[in-house]
PDB file of C-alpha atoms in Angstrom:
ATOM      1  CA  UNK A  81      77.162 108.060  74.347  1.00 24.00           C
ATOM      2  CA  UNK A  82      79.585 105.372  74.391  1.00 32.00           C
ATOM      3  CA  UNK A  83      82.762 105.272  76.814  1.00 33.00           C
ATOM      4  CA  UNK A  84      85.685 106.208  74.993  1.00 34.00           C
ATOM      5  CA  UNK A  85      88.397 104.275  77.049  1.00 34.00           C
ATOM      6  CA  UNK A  86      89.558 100.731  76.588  1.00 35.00           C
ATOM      7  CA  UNK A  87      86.698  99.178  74.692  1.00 38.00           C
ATOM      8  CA  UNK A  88      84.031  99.877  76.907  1.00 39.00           C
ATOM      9  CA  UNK A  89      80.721 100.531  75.216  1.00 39.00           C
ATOM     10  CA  UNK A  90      78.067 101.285  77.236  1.00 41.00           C
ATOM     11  CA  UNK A  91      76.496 104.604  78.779  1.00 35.00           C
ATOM     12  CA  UNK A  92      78.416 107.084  80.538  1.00 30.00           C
ATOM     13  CA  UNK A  93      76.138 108.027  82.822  1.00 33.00           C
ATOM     14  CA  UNK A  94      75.893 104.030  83.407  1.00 44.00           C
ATOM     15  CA  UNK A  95      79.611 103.972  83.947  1.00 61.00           C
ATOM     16  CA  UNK A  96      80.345 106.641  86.266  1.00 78.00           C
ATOM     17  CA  UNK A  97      82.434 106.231  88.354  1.00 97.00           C
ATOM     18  CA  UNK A  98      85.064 103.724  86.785  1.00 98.00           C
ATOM     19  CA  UNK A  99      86.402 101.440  89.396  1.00 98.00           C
ATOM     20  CA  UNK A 100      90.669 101.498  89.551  1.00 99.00           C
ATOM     21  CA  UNK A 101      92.329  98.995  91.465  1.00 99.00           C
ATOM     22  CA  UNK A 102      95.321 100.609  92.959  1.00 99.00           C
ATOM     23  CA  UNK A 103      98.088  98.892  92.166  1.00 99.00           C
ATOM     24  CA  UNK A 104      96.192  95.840  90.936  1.00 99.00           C
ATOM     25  CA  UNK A 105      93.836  93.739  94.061  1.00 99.00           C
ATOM     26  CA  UNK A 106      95.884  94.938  96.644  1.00 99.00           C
ATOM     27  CA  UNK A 107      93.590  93.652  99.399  1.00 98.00           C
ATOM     28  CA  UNK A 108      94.334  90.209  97.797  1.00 98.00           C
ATOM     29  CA  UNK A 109      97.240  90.161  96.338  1.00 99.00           C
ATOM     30  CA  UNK A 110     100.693  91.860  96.545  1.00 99.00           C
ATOM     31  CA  UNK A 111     100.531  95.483  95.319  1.00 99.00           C
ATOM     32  CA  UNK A 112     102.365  95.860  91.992  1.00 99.00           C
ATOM     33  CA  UNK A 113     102.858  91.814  90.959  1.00 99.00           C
ATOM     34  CA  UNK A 114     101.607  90.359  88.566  1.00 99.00           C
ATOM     35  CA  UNK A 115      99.442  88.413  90.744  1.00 99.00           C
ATOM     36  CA  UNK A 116      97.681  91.475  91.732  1.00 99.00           C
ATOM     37  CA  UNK A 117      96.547  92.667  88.234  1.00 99.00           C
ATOM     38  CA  UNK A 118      95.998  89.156  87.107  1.00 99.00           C
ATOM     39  CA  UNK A 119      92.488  89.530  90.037  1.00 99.00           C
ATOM     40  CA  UNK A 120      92.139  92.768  89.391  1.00 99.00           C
ATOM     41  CA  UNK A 121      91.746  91.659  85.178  1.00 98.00           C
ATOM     42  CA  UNK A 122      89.743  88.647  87.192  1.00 98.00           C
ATOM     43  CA  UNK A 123      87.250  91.093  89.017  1.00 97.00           C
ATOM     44  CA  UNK A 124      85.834  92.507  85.870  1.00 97.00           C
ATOM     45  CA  UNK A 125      87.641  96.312  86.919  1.00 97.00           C
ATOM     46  CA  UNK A 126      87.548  98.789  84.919  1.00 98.00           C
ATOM     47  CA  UNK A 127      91.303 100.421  85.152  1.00 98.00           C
ATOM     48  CA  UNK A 128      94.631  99.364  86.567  1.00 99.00           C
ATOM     49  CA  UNK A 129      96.689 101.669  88.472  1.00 99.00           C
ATOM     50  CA  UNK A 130     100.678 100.789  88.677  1.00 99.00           C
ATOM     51  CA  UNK A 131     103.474 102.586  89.588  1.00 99.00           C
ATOM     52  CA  UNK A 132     106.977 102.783  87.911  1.00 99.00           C
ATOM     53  CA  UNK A 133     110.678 103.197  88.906  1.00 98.00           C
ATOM     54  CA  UNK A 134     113.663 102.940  87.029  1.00 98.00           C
ATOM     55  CA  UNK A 135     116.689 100.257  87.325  1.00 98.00           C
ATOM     56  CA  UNK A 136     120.202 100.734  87.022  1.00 98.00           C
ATOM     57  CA  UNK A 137     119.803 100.634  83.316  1.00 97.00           C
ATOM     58  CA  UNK A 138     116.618 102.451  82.977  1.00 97.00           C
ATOM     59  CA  UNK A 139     114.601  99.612  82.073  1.00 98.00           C
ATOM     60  CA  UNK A 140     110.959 100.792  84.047  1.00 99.00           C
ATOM     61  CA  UNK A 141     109.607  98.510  87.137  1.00 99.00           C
ATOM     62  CA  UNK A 142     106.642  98.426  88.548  1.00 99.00           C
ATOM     63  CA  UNK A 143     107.069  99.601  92.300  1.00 99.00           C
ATOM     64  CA  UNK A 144     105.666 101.934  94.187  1.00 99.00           C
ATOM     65  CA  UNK A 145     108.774 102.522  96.956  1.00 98.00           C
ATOM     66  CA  UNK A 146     111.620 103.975  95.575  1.00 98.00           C
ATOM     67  CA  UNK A 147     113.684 101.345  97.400  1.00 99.00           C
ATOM     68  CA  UNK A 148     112.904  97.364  97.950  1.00 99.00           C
ATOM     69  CA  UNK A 149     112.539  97.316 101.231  1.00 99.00           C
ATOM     70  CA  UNK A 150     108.712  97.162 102.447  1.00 99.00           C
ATOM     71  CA  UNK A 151     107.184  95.597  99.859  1.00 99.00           C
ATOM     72  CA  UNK A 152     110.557  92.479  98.899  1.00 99.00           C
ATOM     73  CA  UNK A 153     113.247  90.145 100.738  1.00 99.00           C
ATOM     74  CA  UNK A 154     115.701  92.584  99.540  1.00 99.00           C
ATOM     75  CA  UNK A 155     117.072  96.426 100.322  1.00 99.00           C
ATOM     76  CA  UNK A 156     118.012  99.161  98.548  1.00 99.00           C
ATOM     77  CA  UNK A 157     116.913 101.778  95.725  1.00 98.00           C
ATOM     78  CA  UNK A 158     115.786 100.427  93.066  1.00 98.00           C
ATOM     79  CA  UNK A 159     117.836 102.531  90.389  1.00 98.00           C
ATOM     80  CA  UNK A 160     121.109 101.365  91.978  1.00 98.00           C
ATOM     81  CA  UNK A 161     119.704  97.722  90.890  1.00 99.00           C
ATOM     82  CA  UNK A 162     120.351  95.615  88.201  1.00 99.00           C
ATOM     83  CA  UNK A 163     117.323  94.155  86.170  1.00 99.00           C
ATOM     84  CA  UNK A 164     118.108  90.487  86.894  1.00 99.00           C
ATOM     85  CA  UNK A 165     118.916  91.479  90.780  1.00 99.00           C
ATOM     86  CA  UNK A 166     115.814  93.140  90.984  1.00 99.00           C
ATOM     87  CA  UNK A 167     113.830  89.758  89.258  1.00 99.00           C
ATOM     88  CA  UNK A 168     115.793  87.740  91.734  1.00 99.00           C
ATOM     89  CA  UNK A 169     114.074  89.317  94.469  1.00 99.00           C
ATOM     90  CA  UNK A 170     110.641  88.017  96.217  1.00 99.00           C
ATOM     91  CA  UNK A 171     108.421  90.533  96.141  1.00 99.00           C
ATOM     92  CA  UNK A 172     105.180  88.131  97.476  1.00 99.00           C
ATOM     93  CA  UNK A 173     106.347  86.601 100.921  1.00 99.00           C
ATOM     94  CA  UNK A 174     105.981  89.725 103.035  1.00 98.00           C
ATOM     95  CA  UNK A 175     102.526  90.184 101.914  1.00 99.00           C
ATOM     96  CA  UNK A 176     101.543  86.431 102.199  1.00 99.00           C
ATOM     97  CA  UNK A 177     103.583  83.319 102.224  1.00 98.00           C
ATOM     98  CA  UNK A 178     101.331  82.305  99.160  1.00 99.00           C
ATOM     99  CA  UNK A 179     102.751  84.424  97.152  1.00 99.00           C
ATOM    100  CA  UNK A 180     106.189  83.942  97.850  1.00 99.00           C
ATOM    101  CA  UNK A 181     108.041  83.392  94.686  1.00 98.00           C
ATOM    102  CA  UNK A 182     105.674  86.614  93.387  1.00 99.00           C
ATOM    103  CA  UNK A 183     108.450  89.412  91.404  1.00 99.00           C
ATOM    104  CA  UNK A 184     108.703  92.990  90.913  1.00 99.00           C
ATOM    105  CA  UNK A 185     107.540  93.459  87.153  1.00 99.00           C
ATOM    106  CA  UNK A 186     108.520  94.946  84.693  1.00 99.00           C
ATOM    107  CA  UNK A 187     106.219  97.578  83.083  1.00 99.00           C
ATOM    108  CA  UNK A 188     106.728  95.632  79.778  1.00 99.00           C
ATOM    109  CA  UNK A 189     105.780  92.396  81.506  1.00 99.00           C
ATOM    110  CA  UNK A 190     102.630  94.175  82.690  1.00 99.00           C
ATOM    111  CA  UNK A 191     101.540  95.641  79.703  1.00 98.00           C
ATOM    112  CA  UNK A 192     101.857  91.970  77.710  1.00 98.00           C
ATOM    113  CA  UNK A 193      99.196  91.268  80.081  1.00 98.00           C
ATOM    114  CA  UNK A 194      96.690  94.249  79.996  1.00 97.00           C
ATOM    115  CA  UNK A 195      97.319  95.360  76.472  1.00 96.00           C
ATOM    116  CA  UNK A 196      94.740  91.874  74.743  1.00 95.00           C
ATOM    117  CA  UNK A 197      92.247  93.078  77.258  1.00 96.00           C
ATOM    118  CA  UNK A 198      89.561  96.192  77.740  1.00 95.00           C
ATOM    119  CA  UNK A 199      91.486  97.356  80.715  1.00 97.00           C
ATOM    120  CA  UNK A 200      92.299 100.918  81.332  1.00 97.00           C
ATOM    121  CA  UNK A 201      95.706 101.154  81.874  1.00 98.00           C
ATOM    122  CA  UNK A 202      97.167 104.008  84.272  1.00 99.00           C
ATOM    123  CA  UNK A 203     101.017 104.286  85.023  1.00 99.00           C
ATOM    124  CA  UNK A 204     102.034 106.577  87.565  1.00 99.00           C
ATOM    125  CA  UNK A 205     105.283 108.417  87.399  1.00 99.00           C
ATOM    126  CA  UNK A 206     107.392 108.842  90.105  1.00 95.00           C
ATOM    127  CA  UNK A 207     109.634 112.172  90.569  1.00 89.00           C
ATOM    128  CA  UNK A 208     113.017 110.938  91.945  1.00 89.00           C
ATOM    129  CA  UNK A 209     116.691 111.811  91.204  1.00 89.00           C
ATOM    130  CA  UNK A 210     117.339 108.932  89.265  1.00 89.00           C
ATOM    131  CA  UNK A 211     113.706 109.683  86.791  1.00 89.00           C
ATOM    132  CA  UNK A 212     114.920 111.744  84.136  1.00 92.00           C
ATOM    133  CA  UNK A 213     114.366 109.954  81.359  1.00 96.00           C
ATOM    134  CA  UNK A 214     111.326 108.267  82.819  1.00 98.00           C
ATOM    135  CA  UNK A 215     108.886 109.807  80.917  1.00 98.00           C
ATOM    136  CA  UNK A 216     110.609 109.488  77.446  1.00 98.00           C
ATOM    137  CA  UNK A 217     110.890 105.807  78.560  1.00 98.00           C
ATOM    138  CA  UNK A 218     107.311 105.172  79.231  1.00 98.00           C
ATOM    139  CA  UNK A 219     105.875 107.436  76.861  1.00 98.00           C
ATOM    140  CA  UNK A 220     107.885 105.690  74.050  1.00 97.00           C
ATOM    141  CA  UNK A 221     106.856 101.906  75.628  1.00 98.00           C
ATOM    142  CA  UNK A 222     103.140 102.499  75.624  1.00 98.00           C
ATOM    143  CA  UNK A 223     103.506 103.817  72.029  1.00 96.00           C
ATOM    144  CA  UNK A 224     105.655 100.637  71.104  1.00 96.00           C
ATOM    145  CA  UNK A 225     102.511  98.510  72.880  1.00 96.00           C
ATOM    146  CA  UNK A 226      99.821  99.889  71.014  1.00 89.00           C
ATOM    147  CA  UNK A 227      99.706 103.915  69.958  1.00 77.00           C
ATOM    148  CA  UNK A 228      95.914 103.190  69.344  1.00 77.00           C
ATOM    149  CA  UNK A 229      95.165 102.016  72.808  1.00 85.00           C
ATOM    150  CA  UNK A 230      93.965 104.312  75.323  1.00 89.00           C
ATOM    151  CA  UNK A 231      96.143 104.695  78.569  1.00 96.00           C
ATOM    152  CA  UNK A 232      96.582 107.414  80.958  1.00 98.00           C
ATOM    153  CA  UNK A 233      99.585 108.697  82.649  1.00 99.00           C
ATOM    154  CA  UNK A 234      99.930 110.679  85.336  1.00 99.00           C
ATOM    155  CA  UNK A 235     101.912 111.831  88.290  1.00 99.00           C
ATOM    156  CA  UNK A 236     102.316 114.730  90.872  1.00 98.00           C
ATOM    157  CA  UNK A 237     104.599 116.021  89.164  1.00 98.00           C
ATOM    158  CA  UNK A 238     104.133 118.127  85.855  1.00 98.00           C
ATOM    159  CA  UNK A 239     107.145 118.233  84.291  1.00 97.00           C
ATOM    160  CA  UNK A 240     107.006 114.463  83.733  1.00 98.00           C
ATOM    161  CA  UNK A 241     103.899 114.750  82.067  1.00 98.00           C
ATOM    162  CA  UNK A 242     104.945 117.543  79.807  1.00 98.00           C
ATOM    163  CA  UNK A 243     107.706 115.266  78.949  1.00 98.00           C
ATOM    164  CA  UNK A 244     105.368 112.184  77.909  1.00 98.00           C
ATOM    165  CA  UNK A 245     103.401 114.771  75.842  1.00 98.00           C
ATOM    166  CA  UNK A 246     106.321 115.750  73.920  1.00 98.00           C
ATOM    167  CA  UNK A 247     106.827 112.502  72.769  1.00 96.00           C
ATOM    168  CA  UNK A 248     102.966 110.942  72.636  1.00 96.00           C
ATOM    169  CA  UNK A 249     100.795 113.495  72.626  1.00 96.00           C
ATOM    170  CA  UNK A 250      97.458 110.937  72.065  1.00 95.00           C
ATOM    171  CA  UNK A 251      98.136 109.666  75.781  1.00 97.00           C
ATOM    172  CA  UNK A 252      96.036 111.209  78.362  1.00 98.00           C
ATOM    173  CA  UNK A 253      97.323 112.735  81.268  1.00 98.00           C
ATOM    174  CA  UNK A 254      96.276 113.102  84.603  1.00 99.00           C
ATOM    175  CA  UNK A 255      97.970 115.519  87.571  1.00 99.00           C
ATOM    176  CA  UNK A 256      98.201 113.643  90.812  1.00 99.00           C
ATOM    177  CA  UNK A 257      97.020 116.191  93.859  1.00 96.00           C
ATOM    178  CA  UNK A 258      94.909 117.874  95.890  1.00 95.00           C
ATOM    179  CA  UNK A 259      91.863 119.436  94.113  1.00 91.00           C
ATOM    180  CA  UNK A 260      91.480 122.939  93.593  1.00 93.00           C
ATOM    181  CA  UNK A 261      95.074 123.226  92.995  1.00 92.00           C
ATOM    182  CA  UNK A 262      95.446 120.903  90.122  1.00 97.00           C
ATOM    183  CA  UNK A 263      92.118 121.553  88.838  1.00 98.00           C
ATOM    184  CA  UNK A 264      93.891 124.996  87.879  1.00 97.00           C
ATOM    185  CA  UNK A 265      97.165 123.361  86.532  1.00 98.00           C
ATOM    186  CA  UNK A 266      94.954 120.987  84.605  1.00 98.00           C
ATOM    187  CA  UNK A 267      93.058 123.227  82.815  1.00 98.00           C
ATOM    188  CA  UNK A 268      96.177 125.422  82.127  1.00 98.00           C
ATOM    189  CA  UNK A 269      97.700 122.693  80.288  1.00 98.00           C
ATOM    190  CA  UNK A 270      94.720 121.373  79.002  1.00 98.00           C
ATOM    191  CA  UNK A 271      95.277 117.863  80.778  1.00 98.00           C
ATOM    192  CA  UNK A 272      91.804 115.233  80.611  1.00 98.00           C
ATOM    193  CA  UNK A 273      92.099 114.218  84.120  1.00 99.00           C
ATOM    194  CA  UNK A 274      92.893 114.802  87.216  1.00 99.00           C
ATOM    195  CA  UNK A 275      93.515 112.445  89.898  1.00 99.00           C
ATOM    196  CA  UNK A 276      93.087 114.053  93.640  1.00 98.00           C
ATOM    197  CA  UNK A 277      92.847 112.949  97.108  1.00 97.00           C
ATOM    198  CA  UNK A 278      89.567 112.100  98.300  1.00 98.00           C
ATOM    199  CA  UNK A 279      89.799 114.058 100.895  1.00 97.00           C
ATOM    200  CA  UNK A 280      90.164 117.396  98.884  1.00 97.00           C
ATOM    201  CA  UNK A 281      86.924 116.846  96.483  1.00 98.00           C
ATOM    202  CA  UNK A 282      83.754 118.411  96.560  1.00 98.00           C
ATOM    203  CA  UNK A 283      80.409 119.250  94.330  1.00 98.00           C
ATOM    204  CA  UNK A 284      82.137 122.615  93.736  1.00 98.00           C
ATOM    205  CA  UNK A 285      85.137 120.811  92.380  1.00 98.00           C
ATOM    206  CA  UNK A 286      83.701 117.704  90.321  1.00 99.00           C
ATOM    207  CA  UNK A 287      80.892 120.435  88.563  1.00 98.00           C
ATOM    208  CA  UNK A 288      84.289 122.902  88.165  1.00 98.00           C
ATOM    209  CA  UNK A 289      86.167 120.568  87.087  1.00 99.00           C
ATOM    210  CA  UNK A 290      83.446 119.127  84.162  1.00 99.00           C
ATOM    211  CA  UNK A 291      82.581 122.654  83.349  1.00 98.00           C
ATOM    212  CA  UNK A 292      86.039 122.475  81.540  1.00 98.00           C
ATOM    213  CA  UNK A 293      86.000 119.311  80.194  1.00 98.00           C
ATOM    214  CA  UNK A 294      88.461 117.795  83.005  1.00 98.00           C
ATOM    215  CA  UNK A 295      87.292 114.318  84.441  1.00 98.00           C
ATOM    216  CA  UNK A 296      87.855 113.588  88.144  1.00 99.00           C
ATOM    217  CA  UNK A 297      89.566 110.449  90.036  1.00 99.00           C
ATOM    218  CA  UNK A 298      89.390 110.040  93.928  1.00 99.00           C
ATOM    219  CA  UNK A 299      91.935 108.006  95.894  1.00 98.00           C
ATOM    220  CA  UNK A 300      91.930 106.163  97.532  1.00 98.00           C
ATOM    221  CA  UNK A 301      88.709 104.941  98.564  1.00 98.00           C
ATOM    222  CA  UNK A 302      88.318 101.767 100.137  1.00 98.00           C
ATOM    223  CA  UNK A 303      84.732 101.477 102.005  1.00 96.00           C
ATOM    224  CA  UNK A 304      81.934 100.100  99.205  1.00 96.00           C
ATOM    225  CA  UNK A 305      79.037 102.511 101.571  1.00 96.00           C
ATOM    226  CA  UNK A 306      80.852 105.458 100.342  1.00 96.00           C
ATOM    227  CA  UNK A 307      79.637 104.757  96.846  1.00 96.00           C
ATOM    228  CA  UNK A 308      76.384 106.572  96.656  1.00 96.00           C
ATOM    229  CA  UNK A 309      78.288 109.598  97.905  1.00 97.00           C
ATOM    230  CA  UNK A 310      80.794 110.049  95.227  1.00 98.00           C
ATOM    231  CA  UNK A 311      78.268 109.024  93.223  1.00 96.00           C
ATOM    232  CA  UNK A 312      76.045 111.895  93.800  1.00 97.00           C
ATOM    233  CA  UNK A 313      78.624 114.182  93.318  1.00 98.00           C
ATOM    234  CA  UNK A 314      79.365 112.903  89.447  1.00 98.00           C
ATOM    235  CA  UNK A 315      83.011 111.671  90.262  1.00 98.00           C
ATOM    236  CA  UNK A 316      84.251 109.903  86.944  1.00 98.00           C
ATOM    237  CA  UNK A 317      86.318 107.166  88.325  1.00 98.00           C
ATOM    238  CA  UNK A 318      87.750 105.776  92.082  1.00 98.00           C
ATOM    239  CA  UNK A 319      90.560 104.208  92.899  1.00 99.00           C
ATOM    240  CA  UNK A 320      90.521 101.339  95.529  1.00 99.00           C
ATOM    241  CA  UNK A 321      92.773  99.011  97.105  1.00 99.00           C
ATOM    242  CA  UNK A 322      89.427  96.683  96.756  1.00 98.00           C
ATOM    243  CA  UNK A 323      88.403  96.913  93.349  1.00 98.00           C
ATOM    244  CA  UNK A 324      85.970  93.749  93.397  1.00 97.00           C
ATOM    245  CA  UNK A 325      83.735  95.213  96.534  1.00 97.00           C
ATOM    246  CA  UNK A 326      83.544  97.980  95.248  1.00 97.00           C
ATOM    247  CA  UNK A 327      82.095  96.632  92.072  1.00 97.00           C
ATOM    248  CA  UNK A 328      79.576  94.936  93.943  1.00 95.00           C
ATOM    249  CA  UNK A 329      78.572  97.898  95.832  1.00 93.00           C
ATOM    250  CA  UNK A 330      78.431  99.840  92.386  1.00 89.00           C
ATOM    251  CA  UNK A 331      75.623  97.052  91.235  1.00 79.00           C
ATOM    252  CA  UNK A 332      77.717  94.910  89.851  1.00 58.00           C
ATOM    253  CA  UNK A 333      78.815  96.736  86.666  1.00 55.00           C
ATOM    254  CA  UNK A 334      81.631  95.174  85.546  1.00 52.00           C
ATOM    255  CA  UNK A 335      83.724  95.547  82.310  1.00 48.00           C
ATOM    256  CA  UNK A 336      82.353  92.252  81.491  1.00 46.00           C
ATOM    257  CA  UNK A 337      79.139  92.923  81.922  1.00 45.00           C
ATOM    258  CA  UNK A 338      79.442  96.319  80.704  1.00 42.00           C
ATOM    259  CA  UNK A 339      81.115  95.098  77.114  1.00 39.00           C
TER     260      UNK A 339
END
């Protein structure tokens, strides 16, 4: 059985788990740059996690803060930002002085990126007073991208990914949570995945969850030993803040050398 996702063709039983690097190689790299997905697409990972925020105008950025303040040289939220003030800003330097010069992204500078490869894309929505129209907005971009590629969205909270269904119903969806809890909201609204602290997963859960045709994330996971564990109990992919150990650990089953 081949891998439906993102061009991978291999077994599934061979693939399991999918590696995610959460918010691109954020070990190496600052979280949510360009720089960050550029190692994770280097690592061979199977899926890229991001997370997006509106600006002032509603044009989506990738950022996982609401504001600018941990992660940039500048303060304040982002949705009471300009585009070219929030470009202006470095979003590399606090992470590493390598990197200084590094930018917030926009989702649309992001997906020019991912979209030529095999990469699983996933784009987390975040619920905040300024994200109405967030989900229409990325919805509508992925479609504009590619309506044949395969991405998922997902977020904690379910209205927003009721409102991406509306629009694109081929994108998968996955609720954000703890497990037993949005297990049940997943299978009541028939979502493919669900995406659910580590902490809250189990055999019970995983062999639940596949009993109804609902695949299971873990985040975040960041020590390679811990493989063989969520291994064994038939999670479907992790996501890690160290996507290219944990590819090792996994036996070194890359998308390139999965493809």
């Amino acid at each position: 059985m081949s891998f439906p996702y993102s061009g991978l063709h291999c077994s599934i039983s061979d693939m399991r788990p999918l590696i995610e690097a959460h918010r691109g190689d954020s070990s190496n790299a600052p979280e949510n740059t360009l720089a960050a997905f550029r190692r994770a697409l280097g690592s061979g990972v199977h899926s890229i996690e991001l997370d997006v925020h509106p600006a002032m105008d509603g044009t989506l950025m990738v950022i996982h803060d609401d504001t600018v303040n941990r992660t940039t040289d500048g303060s304040g939220y982002v949705w009471d930002m300009a585009v070219d003030e929030l470009l202006r800003l470095d979003a590399g330097a606090k992470f590493d002085r390598t990197f200084a010069g590094e930018k917030i992204p926009r989702l649309s500078d992001v997906l020019e990126m991912v979209v030529p490869t095999p990469v699983l894309l996933n784009v987390e929505i975040k619920a905040t007073p300024a994200g109405a129209l967030v989900p229409q907005n990325v919805a509508r971009l992925l479609r504009r991208f590619g309506k044949e590629r395969e991405y998922i969205v997902s977020s904690f909270d379910l209205s927003s990914l009721l409102r991406v269904r509306a629009i694109a119903p081929e994108i998968a969806l996955a609720l954000i949570g703890n497990g037993p809890e949005v297990l049940a909201s997943a299978r009541r609204h028939g979502f493919p995945w669900i995406h659910c602290n580590y902490r809250t997963v189990d055999k019970g859960l995983v062999t639940a969850a596949h009993g109804h045709g609902v695949r299971v994330a873990v985040w975040t996971v960041n020590h390679p030993d811990m493989l063989p564990y969520w291994r064994a109990l038939g999670v479907d992919k992790i996501c890690t803040n160290r996507p290219a150990l944990m590819l090792a650990a996994s036996g070194g089953l890359s998308r390139s050398s999965a493809a």
